[in-house]
Coordinates of C-alpha atoms and ligand atoms in Angstrom, one line a residue:
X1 CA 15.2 33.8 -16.1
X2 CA 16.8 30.6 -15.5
X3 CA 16.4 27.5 -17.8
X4 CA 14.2 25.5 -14.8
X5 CA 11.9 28.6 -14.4
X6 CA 11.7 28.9 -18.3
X7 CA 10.9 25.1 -18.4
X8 CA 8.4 25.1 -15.4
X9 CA 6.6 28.4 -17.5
X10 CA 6.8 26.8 -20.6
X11 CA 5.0 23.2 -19.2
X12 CA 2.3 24.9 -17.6
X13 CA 1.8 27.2 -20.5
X14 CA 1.6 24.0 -22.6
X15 CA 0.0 21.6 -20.4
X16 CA -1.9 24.1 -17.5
X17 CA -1.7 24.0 -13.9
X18 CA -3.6 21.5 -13.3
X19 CA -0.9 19.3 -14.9
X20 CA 2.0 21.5 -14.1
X21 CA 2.4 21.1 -9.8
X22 CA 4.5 23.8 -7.8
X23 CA 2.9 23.9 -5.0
X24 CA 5.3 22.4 -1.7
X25 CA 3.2 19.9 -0.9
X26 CA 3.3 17.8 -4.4
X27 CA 6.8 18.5 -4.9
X28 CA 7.9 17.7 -1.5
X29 CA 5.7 14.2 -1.9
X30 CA 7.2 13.8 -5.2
X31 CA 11.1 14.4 -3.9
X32 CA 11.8 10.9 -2.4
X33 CA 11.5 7.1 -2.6
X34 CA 11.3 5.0 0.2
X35 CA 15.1 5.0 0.6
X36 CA 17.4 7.3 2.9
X37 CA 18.4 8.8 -0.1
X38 CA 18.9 12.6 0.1
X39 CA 16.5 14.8 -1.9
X40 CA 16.1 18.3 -2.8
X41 CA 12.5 19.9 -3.6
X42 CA 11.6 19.8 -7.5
X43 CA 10.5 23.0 -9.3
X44 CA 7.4 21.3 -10.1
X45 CA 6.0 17.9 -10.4
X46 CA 4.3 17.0 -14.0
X47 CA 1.6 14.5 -13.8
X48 CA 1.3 13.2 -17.4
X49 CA -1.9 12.1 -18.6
X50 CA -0.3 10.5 -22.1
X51 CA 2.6 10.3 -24.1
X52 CA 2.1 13.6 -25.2
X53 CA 2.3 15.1 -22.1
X54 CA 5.6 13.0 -21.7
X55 CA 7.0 14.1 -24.9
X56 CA 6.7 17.3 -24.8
X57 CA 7.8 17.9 -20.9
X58 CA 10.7 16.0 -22.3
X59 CA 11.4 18.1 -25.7
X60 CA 11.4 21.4 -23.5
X61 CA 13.6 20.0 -20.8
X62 CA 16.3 18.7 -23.4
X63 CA 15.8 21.8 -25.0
X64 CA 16.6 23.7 -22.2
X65 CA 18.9 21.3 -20.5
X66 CA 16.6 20.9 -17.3
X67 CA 17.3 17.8 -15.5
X68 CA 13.7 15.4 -15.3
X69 CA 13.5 12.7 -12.7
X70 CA 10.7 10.2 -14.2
X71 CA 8.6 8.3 -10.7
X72 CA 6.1 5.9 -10.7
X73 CA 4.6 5.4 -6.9
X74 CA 8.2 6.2 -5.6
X75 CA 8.7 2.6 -3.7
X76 CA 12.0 2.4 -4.7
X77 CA 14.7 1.3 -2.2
X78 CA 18.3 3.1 -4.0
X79 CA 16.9 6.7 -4.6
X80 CA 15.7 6.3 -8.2
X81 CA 13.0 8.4 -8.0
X82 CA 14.2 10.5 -5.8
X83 CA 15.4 14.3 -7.1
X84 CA 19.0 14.5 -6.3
X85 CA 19.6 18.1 -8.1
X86 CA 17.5 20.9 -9.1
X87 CA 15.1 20.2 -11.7
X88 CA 11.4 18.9 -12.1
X89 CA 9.5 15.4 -11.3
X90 CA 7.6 13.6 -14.1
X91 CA 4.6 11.4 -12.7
X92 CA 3.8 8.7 -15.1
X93 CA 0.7 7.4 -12.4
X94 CA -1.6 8.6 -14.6
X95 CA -1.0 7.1 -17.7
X96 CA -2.6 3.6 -17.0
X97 CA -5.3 2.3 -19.2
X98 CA -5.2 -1.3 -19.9
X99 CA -5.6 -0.5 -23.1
X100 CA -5.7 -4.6 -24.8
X101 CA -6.4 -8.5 -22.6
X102 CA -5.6 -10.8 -24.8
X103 CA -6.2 -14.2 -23.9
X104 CA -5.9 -16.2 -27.1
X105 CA -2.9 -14.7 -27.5
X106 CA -1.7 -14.5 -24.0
X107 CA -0.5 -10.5 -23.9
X108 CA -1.5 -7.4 -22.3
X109 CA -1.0 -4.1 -23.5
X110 CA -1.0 -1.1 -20.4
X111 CA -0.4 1.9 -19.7
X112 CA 3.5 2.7 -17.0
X113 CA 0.9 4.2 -14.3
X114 CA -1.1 1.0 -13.3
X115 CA -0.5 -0.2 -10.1
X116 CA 1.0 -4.1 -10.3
X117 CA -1.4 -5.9 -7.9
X118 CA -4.4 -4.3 -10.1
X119 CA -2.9 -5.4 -13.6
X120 CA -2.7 -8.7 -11.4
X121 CA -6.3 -8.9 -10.6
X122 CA -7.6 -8.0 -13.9
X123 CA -5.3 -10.5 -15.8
X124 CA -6.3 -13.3 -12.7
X125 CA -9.8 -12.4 -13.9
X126 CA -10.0 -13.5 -17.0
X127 CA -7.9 -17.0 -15.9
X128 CA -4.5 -15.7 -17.0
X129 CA -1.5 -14.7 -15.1
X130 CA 1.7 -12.2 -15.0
X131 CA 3.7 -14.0 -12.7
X132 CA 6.3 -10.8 -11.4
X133 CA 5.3 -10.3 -7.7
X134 CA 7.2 -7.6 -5.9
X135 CA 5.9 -7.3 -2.3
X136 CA 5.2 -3.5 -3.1
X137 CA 2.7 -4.8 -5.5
X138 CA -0.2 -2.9 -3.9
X139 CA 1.6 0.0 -4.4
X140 CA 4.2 0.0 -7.0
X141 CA 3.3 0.4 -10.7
X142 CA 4.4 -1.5 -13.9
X143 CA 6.3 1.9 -14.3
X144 CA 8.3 1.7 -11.8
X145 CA 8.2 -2.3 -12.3
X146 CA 9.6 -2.2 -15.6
X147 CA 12.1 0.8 -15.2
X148 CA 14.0 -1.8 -12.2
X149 CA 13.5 -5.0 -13.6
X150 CA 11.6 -5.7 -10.5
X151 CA 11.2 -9.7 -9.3
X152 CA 10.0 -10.9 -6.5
X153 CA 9.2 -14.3 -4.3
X154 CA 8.1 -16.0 -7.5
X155 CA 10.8 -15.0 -9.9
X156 CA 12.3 -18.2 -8.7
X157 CA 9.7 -20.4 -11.2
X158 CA 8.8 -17.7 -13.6
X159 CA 11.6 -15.0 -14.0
X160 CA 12.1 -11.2 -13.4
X161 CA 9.9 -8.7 -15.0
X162 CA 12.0 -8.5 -18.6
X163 CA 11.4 -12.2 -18.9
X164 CA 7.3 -11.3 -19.5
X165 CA 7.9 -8.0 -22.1
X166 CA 7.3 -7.9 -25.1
X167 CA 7.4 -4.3 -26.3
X168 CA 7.9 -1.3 -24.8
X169 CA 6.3 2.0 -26.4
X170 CA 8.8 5.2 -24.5
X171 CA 9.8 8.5 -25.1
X172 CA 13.1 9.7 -25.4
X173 CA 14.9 13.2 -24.4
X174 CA 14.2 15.4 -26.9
X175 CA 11.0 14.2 -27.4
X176 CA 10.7 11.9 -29.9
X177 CA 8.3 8.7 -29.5
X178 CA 9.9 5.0 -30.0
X179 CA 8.0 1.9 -30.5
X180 CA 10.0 -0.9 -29.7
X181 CA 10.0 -4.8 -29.5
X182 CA 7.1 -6.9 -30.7
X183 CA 3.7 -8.5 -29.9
X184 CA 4.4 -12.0 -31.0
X185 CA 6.2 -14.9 -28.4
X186 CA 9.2 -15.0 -30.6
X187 CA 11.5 -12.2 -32.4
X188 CA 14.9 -11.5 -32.8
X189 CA 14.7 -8.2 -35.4
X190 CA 17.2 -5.2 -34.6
X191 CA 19.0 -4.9 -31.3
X192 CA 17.0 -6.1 -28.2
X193 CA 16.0 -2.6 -27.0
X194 CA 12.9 -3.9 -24.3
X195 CA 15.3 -5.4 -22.8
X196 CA 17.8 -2.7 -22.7
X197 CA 14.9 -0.2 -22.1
X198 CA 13.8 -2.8 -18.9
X199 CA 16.0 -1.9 -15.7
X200 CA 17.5 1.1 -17.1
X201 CA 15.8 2.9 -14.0
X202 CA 14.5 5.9 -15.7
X203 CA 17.9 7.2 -17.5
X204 CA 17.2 6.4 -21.2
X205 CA 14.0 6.9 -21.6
X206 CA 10.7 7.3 -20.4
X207 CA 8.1 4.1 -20.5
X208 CA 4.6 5.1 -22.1
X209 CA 3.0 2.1 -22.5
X210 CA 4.1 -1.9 -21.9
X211 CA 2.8 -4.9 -24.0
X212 CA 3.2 -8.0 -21.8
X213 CA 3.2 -11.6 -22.0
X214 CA 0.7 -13.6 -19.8
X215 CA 0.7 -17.3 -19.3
X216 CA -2.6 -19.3 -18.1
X217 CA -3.5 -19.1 -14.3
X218 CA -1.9 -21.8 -12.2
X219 CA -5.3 -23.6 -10.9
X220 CA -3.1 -25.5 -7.7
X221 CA -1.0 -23.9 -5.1
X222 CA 0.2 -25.4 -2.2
X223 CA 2.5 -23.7 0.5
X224 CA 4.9 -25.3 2.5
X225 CA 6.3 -23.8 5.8
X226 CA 9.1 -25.2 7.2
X227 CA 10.2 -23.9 10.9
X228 CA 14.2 -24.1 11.8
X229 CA 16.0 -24.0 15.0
X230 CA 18.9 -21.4 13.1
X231 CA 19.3 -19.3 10.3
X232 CA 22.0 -21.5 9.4
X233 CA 19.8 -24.5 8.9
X234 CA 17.2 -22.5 7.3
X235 CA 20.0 -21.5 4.8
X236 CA 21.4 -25.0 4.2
X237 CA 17.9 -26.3 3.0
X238 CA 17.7 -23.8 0.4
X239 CA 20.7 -25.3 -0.9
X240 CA 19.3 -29.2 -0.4
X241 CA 16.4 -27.9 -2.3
X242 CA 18.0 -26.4 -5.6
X243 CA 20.7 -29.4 -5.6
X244 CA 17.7 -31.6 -5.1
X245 CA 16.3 -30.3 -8.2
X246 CA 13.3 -29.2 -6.7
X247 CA 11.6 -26.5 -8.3
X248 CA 8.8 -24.5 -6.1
X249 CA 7.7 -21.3 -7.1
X250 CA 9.0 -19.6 -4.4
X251 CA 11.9 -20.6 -1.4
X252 CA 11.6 -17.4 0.7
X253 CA 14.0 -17.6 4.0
X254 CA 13.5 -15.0 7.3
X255 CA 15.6 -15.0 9.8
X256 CA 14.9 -14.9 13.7
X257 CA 14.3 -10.7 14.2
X258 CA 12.1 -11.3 10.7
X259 CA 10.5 -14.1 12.7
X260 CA 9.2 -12.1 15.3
X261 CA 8.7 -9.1 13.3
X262 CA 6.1 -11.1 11.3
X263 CA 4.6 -13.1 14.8
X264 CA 4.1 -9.0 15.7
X265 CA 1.9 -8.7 12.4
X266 CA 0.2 -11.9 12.6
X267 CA -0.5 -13.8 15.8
X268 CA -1.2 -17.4 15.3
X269 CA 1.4 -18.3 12.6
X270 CA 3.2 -20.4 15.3
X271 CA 6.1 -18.2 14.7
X272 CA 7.3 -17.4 18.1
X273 CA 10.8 -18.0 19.1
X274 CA 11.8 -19.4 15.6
X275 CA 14.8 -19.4 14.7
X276 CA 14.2 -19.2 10.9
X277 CA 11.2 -19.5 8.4
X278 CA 11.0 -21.1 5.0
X279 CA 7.8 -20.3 3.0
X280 CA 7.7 -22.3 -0.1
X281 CA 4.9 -22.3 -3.1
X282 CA 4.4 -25.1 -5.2
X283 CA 1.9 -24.6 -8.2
X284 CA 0.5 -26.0 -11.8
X285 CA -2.4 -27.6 -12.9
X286 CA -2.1 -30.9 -12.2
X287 CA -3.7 -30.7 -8.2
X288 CA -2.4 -34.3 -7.9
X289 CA 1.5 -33.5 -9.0
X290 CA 1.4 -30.2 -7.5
X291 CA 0.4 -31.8 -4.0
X292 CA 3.3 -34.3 -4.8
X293 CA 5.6 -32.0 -5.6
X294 CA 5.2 -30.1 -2.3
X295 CA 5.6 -33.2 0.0
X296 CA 8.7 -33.7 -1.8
X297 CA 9.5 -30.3 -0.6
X298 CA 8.4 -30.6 3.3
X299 CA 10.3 -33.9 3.0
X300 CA 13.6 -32.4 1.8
X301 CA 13.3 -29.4 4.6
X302 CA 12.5 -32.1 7.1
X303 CA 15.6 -33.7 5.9
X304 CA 17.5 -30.9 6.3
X305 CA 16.2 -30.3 10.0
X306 CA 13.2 -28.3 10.0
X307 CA 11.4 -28.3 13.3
X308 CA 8.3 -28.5 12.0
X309 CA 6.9 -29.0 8.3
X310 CA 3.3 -28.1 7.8
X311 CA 1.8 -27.5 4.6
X312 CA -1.2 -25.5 3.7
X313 CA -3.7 -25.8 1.0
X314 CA -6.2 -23.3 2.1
X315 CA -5.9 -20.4 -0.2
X316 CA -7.3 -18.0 3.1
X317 CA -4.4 -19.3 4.9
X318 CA -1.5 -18.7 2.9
X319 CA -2.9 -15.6 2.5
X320 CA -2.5 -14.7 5.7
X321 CA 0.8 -14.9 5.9
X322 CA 1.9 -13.4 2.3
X323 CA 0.1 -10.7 3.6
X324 CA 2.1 -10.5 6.6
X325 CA 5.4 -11.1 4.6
X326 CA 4.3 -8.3 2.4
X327 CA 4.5 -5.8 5.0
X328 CA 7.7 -7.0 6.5
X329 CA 9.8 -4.2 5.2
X330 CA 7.5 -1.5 6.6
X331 CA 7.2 -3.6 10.2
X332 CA 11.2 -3.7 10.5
X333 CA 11.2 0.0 9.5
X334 CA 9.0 0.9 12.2
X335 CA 11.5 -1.1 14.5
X336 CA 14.4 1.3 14.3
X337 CA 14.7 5.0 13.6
X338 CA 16.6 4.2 10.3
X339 CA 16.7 1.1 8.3
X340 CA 18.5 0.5 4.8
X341 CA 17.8 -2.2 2.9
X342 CA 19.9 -4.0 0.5
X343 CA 19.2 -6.7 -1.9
X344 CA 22.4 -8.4 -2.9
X345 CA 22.2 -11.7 -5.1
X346 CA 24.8 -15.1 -4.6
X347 CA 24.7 -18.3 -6.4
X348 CA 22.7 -20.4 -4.1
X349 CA 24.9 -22.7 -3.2
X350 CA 26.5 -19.8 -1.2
X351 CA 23.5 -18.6 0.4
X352 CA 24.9 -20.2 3.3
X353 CA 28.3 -18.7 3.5
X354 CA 26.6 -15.4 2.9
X355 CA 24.1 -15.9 5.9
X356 CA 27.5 -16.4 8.1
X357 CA 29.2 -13.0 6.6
X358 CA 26.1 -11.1 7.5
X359 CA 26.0 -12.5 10.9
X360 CA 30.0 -11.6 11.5
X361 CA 29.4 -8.3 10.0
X362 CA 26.4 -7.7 12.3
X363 CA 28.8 -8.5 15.4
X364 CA 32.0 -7.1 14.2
X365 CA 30.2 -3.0 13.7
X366 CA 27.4 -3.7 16.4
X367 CA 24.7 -2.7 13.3
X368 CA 21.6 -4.9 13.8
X369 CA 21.2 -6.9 10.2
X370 CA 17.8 -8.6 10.2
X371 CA 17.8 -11.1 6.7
X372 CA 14.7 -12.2 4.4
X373 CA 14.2 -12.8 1.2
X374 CA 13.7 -14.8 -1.9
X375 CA 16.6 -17.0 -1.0
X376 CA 15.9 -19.8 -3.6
X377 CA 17.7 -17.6 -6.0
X378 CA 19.9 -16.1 -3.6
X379 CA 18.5 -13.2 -3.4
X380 CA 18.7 -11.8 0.3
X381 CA 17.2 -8.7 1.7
X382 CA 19.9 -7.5 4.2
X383 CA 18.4 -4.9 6.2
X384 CA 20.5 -2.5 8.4
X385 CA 18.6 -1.0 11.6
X386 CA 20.0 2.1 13.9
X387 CA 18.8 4.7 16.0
X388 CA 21.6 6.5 17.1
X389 CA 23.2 9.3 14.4
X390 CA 26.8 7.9 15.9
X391 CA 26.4 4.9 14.5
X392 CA 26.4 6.0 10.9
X393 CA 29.9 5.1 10.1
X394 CA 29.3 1.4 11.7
X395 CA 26.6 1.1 8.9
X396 CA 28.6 2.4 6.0
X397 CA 31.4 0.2 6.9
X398 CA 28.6 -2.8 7.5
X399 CA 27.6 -2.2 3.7
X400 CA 30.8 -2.3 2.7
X401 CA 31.7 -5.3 4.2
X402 CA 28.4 -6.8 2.7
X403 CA 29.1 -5.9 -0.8
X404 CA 32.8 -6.9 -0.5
X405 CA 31.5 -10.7 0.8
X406 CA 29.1 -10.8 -1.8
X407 CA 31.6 -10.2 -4.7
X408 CA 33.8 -12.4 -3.4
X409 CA 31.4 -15.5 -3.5
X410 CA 30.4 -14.8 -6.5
X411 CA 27.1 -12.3 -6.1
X412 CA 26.1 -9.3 -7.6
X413 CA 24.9 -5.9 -5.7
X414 CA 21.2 -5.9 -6.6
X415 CA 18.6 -8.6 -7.8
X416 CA 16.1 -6.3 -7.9
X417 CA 16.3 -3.0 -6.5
X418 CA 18.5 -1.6 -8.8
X419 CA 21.5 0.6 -8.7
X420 CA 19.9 4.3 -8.3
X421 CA 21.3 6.7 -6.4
X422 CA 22.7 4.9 -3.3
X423 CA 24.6 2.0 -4.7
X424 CA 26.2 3.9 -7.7
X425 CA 29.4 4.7 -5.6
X426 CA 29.5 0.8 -5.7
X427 CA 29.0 -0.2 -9.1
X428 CA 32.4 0.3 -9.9
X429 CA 32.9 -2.8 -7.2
X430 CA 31.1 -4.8 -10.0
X431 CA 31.9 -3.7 -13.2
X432 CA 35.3 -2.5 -14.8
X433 CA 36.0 0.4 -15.9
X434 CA 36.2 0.0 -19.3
X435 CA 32.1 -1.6 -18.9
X436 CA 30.9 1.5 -17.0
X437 CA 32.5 3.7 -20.0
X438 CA 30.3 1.6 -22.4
X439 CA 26.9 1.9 -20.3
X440 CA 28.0 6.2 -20.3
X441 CA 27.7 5.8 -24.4
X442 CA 25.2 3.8 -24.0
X443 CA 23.4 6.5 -22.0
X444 CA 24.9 9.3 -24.1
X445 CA 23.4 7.8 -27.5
X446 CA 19.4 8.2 -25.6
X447 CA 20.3 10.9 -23.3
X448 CA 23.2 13.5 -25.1
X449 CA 22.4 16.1 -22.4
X450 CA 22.0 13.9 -19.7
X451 CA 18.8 15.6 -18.8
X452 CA 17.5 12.4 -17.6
X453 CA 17.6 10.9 -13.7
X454 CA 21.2 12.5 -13.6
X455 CA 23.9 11.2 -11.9
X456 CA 21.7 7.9 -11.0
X457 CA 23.0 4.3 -11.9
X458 CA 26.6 5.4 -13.8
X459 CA 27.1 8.1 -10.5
X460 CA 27.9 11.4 -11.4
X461 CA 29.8 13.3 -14.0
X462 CA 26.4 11.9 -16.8
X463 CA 24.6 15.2 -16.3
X464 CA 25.5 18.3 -18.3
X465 CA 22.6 20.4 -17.9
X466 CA 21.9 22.7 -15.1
Ligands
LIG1 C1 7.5 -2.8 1.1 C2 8.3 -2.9 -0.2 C3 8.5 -4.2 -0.7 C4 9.3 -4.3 -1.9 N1 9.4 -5.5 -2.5 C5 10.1 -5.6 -3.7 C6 10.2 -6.9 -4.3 O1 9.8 -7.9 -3.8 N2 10.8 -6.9 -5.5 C7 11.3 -5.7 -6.1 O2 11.8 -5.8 -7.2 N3 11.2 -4.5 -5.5 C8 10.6 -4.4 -4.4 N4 10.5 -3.2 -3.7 C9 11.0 -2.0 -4.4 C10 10.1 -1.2 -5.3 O3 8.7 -1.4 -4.9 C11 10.3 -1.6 -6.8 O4 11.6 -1.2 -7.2 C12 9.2 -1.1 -7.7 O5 9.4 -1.6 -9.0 C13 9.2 0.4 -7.9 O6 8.0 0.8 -8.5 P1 7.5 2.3 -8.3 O7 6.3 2.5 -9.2 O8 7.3 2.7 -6.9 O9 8.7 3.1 -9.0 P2 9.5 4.4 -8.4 O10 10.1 4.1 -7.1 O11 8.7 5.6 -8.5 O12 10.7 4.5 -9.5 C14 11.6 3.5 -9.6 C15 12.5 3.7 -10.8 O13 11.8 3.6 -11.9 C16 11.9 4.8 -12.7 N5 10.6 5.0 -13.4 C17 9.3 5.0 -12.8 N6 8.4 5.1 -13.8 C18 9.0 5.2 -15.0 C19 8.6 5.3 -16.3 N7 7.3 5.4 -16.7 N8 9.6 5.3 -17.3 C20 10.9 5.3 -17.0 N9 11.3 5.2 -15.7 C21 10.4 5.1 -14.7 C22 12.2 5.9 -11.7 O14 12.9 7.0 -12.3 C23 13.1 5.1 -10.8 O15 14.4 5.0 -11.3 C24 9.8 -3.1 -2.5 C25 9.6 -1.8 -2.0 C26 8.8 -1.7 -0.8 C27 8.6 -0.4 -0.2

């Protein structure tokens, strides 16, 4: 019998079948992200319901040098989750008691499987708030959150997902159980594992339970939306408003196509023949400085030569149109038969020099390239739209071109998606080799048989199992 058979007997021996899925439709659910990354069907999907469960599918599969592919909800955009050789999926969904609220303290202790916008809601409950906002939130768990370093709109004000961890309980191959990190604000004992342990996308180790920071709820919000005749415009007033020293929550930026894309979802947002958006936050808990702060805002992006500043206080409003924004990445999908998305990061100042590459990349391969995203740190979602198989090597040499612009002013290949399976071939674009050799020890000292997410993030050659 081959090691995966052995493994898949020996898990539902141990755990039942219940736990232990074979059955096509789970594994073929549990095979893929929501990138184009390619996938082959698991052996079986685990759904863990503890760290037990975790610990032990991951004792017999280092034991047996079976390759495990760890998945939260499977949002990802680089083919994280998604199984790239044989081998078996291990659900963490289940595991997500909120196990500890603490608002004297400001902390949260939860289980990988809780889905973001519910953590959100039951910390907003009880008046406090975990700022990390990825527009997947209805979907995506902490999990997958944590494993990606997610951010989002408001990561511009409050930071990515490691700035709010405090402690991360995980399991490593082999199965042993590691409690790392802390419960107090401050803490500087041993090497900063959390933080090691946060964005390692699944190939160290395997989160069990999170203990986060929370901060008080912001009690004022005000939006700003400012409407610009170009892109170009839109992206020099992201620039007026960081050397301005203005500090919003959130500076998102969408670009004509994302214009109407969002006019599609929502009628009535006066979006219609735009030829950019800005959608800015302002928040605190002074109403009076917060309302201030945001007419300083419209003021700037009038300056710069917005069309049209309006701001909006209504909380029903602004609503509306996160909720269209949130949805954007789905609505552009549906517009082509293929769609990539990739989430390269430039200091801000060269947001605008960025904006022009993708447009001459977009006319030079003939590759529609609609642009959004959280632009006040630089952060832009280029997507890459085609419906004709031919045009395949347009795109790849579009990406290309996109990566190589964005090293060269200065960027990095992903704010927030992470590397996973789709950019690895780039990271050595990034990093030297002597770095990528490091991050293989690195790996090696958690992972010695590379059983876990092989080949992800460091590209092949990490897996020597199966
Ligand atoms: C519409 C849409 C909008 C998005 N917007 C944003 C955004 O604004 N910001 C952003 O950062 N991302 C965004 N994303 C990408 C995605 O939602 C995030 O990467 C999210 O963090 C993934 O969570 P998940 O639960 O779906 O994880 P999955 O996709 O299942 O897994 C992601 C990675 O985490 C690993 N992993 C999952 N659980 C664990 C665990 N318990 N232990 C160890 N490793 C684990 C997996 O192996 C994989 O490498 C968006 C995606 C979509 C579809």
């Amino acid at each position: 019998m081959q090691p995966l058979d052995r493994a898949v007997l020996a898990l539902s021996r141990a755990l039942g079948d219940s736990v232990v899925r074979t059955d096509a439709a789970a594994c073929e659910a549990a095979a893929h992200d929501e990138s184009e990354a390619e996938w082959v069907m698991p052996a079986a999907v685990v759904g863990a319901r503890d760290a037990d469960d975790v610990a032990t599918v991951l004792r017999v599969c280092h034991d047996l040098g079976v390759a495990v592919f760890p998945r939260g909800a499977g949002t990802g955009r680089v083919g994280g989750a998604t199984v790239t050789a044989p081998g078996l999926v291990l659900d963490t969904t289940a595991i997500k008691s909120l196990d500890e609220l603490d608002t004297r303290d400001g902390l949260a202790v939860v289980g990988p499987g809780m889905v973001t916008a519910a953590f959100q809601s039951a910390v907003e409950a009880e008046g406090m708030f975990y700022p990390p906002d990825p527009q997947s939130a209805a979907w995506c768990t902490l999990g997958g959150n944590l494993a990606t370093n997610a951010g989002g709109p408001r990561a511009l004000k409050y930071g990515v997902t490691r700035d709010w961890v405090l402690g991360l309980e995980a399991v490593l191959p082999g199965g042993e159980r590691v409690s790392t990190g802390r419960s107090t604000r401050k803490g500087v004992t041993g090497y900063d594992l959390p933080a090691l342990l946060v964005g390692s996308e699944g190939t160290l180790a395997v989160i069990t339970r999170a203990t986060l920071r929370l901060t008080a709820l912001p009690t004022a919000v005000v939006g700003v939306w400012a409407r610009f005749g170009s892109v170009a415009e839109a992206g020099a007033a992201v620039v007026a408003l960081s050397v301005g020293g203005m500090r919003p929550r959130c500076v998102e930026l969408l670009d004509a196509v994302c214009c109407a894309t969002l006019s599609a979802q929502a009628a009535g947002l006066g979006l219609e023949g735009a030829g950019a958006l800005l959608v800015m936050e302002c928040d605190g808990h002074d109403a009076r400085a917060v309302e201030a702060e945001a007419e300083r805002v419209a003021e700037a992006c009038a300056a710069a030569g917005a069309e049209g500043v309006s701001l909006a206080r209504d909380p029903v409003e602004r609503e509306a149109l996160w909720a269209a924004r949130r949805v954007m990445s789905r609505a552009l999908r549906a517009r082509a038969r293929w769609k990539l998305s990739e989430d390269v990061v430039v200091p801000v100042t060269r947001v605008p020099a960025l904006l022009e590459a993708v447009r001459g990349i977009s006319a030079a391969e003939g590759v529609v390239m609609p642009t959004y995203g959280h632009a006040g740190d630089g952060n832009l979602h280029v997507n890459l739209l085609w419906d004709d198989p031919a045009a395949y090597p347009a795109v790849q040499r579009a990406i290309a071109a996109l990566f190589r612009a964005t090293l060269s002013l200065g960027g990095t290949l992903s704010g927030e998606h992470g590397i996973g399976v789709l950019k690895a071939p780039y990271l050595p674009w990034e990093q030297s080799e002597g770095l990528i050799a490091l991050q293989r020890r690195v790996k090696a000292a958690f992972d010695p048989r590379g059983v876990l997410n092989p080949g992800k993030v460091l590209g092949p050659g990490t897996h020597s199992a199966c």
